JSON list of C-alpha atoms and ligand atoms in Angstrom, two decimals:
[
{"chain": "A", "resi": 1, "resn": "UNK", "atom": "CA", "xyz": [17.09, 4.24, -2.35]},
{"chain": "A", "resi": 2, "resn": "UNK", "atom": "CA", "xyz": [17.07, 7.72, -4.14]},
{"chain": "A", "resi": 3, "resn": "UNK", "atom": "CA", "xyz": [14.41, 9.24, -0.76]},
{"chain": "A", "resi": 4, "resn": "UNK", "atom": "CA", "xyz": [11.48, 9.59, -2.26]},
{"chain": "A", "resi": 5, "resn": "UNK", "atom": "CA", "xyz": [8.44, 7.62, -0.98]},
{"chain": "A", "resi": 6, "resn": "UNK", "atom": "CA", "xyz": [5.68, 8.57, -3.47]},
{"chain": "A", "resi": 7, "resn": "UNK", "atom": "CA", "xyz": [5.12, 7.60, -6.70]},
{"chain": "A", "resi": 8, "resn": "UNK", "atom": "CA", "xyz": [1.59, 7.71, -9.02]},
{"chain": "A", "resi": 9, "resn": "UNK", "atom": "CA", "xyz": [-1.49, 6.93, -6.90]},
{"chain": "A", "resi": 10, "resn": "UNK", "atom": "CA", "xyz": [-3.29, 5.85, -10.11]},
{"chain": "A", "resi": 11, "resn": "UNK", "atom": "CA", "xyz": [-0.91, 3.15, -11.08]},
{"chain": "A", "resi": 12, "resn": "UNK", "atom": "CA", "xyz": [-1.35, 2.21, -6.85]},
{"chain": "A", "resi": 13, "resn": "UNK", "atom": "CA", "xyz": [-4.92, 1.92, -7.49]},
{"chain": "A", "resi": 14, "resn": "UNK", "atom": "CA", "xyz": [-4.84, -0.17, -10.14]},
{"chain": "A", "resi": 15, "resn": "UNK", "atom": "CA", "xyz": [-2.09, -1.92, -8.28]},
{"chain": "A", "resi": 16, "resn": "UNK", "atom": "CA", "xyz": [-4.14, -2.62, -5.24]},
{"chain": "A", "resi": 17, "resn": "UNK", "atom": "CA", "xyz": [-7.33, -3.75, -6.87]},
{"chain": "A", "resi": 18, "resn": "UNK", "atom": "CA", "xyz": [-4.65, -6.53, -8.84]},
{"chain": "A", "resi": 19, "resn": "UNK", "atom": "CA", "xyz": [-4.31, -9.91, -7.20]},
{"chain": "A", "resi": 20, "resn": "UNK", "atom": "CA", "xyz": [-2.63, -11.37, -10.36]},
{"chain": "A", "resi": 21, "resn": "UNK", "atom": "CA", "xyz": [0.69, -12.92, -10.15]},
{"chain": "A", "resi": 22, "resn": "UNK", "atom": "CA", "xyz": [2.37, -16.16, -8.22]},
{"chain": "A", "resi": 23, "resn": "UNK", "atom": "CA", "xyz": [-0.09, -18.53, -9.17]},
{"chain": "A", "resi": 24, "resn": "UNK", "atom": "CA", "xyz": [0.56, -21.19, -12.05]},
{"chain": "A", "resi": 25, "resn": "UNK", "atom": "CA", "xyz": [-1.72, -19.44, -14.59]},
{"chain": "A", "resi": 26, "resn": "UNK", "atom": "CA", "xyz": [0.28, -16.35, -14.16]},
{"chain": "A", "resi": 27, "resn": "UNK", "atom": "CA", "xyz": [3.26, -16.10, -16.70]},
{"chain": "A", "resi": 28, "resn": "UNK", "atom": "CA", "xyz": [6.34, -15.17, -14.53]},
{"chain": "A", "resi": 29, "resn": "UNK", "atom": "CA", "xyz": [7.62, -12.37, -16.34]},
{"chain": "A", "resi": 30, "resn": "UNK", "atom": "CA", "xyz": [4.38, -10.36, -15.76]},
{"chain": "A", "resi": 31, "resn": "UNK", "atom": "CA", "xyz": [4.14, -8.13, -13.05]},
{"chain": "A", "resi": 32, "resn": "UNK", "atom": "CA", "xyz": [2.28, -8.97, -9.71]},
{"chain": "A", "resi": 33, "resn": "UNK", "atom": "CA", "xyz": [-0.61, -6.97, -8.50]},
{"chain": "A", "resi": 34, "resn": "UNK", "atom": "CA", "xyz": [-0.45, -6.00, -4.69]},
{"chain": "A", "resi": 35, "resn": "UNK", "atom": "CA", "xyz": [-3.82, -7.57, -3.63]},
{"chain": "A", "resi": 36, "resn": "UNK", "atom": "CA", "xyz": [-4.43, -4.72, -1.31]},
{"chain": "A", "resi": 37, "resn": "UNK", "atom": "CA", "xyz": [-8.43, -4.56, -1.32]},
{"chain": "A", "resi": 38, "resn": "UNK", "atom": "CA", "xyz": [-8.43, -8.37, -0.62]},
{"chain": "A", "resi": 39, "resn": "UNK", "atom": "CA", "xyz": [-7.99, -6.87, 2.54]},
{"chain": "A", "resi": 40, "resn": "UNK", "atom": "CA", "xyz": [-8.43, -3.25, 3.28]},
{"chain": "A", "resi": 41, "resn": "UNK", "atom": "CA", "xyz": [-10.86, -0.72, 2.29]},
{"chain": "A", "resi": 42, "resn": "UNK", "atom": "CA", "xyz": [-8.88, 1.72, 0.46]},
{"chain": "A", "resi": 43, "resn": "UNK", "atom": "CA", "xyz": [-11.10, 3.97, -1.86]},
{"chain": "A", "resi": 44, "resn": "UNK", "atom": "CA", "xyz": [-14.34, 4.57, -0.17]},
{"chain": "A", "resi": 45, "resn": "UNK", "atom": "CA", "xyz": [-16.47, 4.82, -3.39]},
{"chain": "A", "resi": 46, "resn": "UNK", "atom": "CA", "xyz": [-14.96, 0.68, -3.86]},
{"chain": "A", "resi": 47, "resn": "UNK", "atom": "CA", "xyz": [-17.69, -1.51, -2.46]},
{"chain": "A", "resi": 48, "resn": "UNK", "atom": "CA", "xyz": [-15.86, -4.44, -2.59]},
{"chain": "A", "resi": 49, "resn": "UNK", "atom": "CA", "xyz": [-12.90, -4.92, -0.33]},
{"chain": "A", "resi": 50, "resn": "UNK", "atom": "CA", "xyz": [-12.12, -7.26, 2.71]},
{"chain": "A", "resi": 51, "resn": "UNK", "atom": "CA", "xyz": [-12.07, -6.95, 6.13]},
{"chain": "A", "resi": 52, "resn": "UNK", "atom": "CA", "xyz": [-9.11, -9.47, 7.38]},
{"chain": "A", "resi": 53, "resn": "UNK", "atom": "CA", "xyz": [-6.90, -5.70, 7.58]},
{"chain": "A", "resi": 54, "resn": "UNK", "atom": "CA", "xyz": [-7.81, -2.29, 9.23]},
{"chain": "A", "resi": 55, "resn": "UNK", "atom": "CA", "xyz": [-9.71, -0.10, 6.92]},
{"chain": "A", "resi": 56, "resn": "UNK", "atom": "CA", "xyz": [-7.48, 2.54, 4.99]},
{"chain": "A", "resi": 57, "resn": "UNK", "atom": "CA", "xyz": [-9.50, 5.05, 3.98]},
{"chain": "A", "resi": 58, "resn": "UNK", "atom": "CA", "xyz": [-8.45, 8.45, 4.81]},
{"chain": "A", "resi": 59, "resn": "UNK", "atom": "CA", "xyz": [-4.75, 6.93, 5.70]},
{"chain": "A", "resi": 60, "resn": "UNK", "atom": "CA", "xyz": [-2.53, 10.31, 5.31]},
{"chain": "A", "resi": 61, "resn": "UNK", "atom": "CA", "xyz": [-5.22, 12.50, 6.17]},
{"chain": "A", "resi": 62, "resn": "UNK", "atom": "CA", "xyz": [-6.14, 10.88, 9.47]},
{"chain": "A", "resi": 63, "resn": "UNK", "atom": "CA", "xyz": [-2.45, 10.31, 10.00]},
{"chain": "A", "resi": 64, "resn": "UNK", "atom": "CA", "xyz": [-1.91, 14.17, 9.49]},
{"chain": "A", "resi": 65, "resn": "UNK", "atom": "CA", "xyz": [0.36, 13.92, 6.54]},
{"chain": "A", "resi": 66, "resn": "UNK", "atom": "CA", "xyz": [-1.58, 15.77, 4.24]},
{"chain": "A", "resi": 67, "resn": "UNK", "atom": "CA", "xyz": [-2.12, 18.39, 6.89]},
{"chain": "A", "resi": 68, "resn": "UNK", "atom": "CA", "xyz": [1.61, 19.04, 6.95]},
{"chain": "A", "resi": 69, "resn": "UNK", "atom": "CA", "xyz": [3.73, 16.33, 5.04]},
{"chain": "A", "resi": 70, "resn": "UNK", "atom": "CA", "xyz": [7.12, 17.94, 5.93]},
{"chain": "A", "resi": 71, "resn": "UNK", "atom": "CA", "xyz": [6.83, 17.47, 9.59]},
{"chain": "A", "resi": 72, "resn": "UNK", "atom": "CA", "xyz": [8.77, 15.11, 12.05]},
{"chain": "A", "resi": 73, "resn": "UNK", "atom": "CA", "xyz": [5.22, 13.34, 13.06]},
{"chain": "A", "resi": 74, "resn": "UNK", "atom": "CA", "xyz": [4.44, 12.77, 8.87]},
{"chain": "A", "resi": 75, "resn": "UNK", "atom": "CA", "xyz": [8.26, 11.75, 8.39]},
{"chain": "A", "resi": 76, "resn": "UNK", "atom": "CA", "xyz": [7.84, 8.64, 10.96]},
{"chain": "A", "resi": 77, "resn": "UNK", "atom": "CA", "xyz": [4.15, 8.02, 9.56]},
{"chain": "A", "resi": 78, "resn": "UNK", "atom": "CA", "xyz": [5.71, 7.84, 5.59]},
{"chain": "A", "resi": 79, "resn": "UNK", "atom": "CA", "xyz": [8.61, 5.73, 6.66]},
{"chain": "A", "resi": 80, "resn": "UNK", "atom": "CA", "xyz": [6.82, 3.12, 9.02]},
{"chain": "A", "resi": 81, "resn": "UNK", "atom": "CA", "xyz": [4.05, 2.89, 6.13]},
{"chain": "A", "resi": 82, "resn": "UNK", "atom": "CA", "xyz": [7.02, 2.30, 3.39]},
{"chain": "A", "resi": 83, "resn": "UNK", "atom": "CA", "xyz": [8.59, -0.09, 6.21]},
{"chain": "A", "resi": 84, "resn": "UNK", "atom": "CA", "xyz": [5.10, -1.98, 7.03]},
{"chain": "A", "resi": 85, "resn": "UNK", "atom": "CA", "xyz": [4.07, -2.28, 2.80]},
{"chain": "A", "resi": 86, "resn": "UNK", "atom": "CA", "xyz": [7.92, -3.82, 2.62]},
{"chain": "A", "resi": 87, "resn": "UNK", "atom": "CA", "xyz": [8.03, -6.05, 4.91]},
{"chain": "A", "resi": 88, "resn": "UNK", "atom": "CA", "xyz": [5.04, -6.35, 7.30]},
{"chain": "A", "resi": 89, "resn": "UNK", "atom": "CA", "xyz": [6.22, -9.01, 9.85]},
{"chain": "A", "resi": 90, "resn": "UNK", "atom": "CA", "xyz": [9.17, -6.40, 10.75]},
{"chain": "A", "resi": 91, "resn": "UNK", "atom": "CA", "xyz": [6.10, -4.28, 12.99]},
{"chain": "A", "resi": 92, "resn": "UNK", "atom": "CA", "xyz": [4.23, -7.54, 13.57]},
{"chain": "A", "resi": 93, "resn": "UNK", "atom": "CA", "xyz": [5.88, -10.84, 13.64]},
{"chain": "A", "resi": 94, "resn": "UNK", "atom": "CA", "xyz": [2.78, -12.28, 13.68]},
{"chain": "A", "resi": 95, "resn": "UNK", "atom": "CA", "xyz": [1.08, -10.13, 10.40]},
{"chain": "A", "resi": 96, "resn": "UNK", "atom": "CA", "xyz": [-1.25, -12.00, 8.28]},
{"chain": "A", "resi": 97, "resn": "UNK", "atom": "CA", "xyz": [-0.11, -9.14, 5.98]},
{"chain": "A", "resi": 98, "resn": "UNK", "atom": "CA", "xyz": [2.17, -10.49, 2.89]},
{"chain": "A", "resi": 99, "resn": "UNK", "atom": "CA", "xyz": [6.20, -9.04, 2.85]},
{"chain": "A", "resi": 100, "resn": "UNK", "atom": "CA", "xyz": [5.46, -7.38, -0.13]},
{"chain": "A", "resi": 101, "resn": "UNK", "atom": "CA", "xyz": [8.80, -5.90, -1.50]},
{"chain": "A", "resi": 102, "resn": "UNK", "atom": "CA", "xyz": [10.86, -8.25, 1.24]},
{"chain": "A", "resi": 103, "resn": "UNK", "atom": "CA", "xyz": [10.05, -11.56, -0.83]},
{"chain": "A", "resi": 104, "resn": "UNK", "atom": "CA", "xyz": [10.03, -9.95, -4.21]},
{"chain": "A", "resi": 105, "resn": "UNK", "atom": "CA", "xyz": [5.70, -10.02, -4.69]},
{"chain": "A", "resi": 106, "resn": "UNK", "atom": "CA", "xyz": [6.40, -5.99, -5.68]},
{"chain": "A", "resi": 107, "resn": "UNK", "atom": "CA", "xyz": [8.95, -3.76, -6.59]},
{"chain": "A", "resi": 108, "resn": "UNK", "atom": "CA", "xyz": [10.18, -0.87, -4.82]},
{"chain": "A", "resi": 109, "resn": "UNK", "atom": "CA", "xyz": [8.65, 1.52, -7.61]},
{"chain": "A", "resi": 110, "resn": "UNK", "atom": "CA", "xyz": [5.27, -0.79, -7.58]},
{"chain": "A", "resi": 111, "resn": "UNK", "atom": "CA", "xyz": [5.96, 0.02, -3.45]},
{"chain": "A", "resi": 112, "resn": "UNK", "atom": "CA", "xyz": [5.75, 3.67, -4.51]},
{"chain": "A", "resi": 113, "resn": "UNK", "atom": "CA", "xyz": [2.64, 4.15, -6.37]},
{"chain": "A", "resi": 114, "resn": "UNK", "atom": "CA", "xyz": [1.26, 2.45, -3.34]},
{"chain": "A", "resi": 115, "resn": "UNK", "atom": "CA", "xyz": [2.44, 4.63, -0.98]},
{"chain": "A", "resi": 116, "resn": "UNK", "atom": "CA", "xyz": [0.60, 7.30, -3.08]},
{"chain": "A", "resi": 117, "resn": "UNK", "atom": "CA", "xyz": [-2.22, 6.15, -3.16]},
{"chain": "A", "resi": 118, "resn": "UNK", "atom": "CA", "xyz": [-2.81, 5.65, 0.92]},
{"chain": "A", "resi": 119, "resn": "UNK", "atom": "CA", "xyz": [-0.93, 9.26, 1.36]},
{"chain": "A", "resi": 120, "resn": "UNK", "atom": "CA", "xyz": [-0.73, 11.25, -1.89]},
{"chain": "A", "resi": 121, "resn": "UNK", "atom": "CA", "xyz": [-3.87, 14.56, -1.46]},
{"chain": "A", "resi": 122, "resn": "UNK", "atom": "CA", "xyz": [-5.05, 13.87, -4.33]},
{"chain": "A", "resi": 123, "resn": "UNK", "atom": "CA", "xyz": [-5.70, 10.33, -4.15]},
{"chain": "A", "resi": 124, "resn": "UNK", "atom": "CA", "xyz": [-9.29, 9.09, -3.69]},
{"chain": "A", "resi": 125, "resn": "UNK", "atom": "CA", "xyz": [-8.02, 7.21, -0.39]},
{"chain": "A", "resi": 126, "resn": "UNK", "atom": "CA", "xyz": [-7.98, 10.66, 1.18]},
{"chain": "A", "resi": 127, "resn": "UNK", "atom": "CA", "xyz": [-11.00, 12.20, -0.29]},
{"chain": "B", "resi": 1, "resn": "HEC", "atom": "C1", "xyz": [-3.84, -11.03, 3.65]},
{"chain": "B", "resi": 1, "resn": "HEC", "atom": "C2", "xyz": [-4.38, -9.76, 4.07]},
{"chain": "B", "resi": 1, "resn": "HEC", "atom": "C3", "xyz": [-3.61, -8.50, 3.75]},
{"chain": "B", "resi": 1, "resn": "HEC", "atom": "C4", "xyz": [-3.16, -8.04, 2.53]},
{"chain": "B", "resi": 1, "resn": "HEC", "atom": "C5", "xyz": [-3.23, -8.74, 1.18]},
{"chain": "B", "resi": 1, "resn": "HEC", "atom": "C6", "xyz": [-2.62, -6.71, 2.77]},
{"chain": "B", "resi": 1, "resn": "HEC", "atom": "N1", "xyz": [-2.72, -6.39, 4.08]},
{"chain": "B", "resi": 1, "resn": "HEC", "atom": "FE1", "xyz": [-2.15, -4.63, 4.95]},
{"chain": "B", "resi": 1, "resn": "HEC", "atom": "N2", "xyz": [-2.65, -5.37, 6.79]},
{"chain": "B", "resi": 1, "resn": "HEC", "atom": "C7", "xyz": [-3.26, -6.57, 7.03]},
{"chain": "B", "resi": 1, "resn": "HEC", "atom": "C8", "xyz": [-3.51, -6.71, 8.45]},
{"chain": "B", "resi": 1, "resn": "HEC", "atom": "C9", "xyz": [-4.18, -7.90, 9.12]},
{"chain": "B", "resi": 1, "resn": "HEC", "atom": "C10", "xyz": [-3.02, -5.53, 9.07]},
{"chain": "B", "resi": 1, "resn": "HEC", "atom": "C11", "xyz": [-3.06, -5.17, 10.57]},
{"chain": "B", "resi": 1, "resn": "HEC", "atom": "C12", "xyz": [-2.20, -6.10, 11.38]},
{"chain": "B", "resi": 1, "resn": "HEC", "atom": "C13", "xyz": [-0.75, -5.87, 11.10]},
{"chain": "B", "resi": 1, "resn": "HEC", "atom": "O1", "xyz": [-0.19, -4.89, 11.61]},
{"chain": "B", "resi": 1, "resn": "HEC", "atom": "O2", "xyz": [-0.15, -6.63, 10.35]},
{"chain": "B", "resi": 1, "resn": "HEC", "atom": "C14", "xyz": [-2.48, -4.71, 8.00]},
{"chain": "B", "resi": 1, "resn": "HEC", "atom": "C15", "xyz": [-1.92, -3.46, 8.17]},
{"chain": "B", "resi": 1, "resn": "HEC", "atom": "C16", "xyz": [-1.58, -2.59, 7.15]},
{"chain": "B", "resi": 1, "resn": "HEC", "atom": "C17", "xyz": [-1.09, -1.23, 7.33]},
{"chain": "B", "resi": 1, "resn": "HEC", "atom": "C18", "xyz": [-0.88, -0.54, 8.66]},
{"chain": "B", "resi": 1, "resn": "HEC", "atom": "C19", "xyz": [-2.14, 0.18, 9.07]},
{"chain": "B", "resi": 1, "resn": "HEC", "atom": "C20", "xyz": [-1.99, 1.01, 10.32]},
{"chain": "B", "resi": 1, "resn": "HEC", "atom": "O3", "xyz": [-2.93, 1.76, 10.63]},
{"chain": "B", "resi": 1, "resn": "HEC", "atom": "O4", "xyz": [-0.96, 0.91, 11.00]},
{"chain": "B", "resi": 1, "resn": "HEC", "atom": "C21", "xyz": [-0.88, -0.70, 6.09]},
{"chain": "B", "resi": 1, "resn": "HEC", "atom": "C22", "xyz": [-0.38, 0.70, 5.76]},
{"chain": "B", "resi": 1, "resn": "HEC", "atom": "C23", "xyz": [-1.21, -1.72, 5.12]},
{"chain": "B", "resi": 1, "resn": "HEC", "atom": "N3", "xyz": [-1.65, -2.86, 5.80]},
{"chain": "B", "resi": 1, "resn": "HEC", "atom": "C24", "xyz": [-1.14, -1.57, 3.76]},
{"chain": "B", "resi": 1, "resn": "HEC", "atom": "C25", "xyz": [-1.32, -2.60, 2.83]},
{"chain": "B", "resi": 1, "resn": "HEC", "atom": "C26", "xyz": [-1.08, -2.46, 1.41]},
{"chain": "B", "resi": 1, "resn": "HEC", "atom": "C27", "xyz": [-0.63, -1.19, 0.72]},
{"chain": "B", "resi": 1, "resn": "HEC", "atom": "C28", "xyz": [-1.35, -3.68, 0.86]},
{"chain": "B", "resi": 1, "resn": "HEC", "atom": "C29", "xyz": [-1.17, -4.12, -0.58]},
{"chain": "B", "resi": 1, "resn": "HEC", "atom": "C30", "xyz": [0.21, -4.17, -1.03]},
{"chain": "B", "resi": 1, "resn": "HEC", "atom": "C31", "xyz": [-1.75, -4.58, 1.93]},
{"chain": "B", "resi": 1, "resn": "HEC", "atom": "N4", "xyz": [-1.73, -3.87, 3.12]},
{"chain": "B", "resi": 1, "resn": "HEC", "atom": "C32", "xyz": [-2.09, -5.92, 1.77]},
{"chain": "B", "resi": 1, "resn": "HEC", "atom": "C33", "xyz": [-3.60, -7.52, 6.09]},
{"chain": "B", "resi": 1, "resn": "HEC", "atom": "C34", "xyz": [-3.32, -7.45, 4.74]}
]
């Protein structure tokens, strides 16, 4: 809403490694965790992730945002990774991939710190 994309790569991490939330142990008011590395390799110093997703290591650096984050090739990168983390059956109708923001698992600033951490420099995803 306010066109920014990034938030705090370190709350994504922590975000990502977090599978918490939706199940009937989890109190409702808390905060679900993304469940990112259930899937993807993210980090590459993490040794345990799965393997049902692409790996995601080096995301904005092989995707040449980091290179130069204000061009028109980085602009459609950010917004189909914000589009694809909030609703991933909108590139792939057929994505294993949860709707993350679209059914309400995360919030749009929980979407942020995400989107740091696959495209932020200084994240360890780009390392
Ligand atoms: C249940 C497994 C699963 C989970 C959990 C999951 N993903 Fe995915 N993700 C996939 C699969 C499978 C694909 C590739 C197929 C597709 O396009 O949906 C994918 C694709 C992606 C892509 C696109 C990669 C590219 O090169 O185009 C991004 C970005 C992504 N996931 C980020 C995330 C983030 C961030 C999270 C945590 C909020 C997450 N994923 C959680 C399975 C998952």
């Amino acid at each position: 809403a306010d066109g920014k994309y990034l938030g705090d790569w370190k709350a994504g991490e922590k975000l990502a490694q977090s599978g918490r939330g939706l199940t009937w142990t989890d109190k409702a008011d808390t905060a679900n965790g993304g469940n990112c590395y259930n899937c993807h390799q993210m980090d590459p110093k993490e040794i345990s992730f799965g393997t049902i997703g692409p790996s995601l290591t080096g995301y904005g650096k092989t995707r040449g945002v980091i290179a130069d984050p204000t061009s028109p090739a980085s602009k459609a990168i950010i917004e189909y990774t914000w589009g694809k983390i909030w609703n991933a059956k909108a590139y792939n109708a057929c994505s294993v991939m949860p709707r993350a923001v679209h059914k309400g698992i995360i919030t749009e600033a929980q979407a942020k710190d995400l989107m740091a951490l696959l495209l932020d420099p200084k994240s360890p995803v780009n390392k």
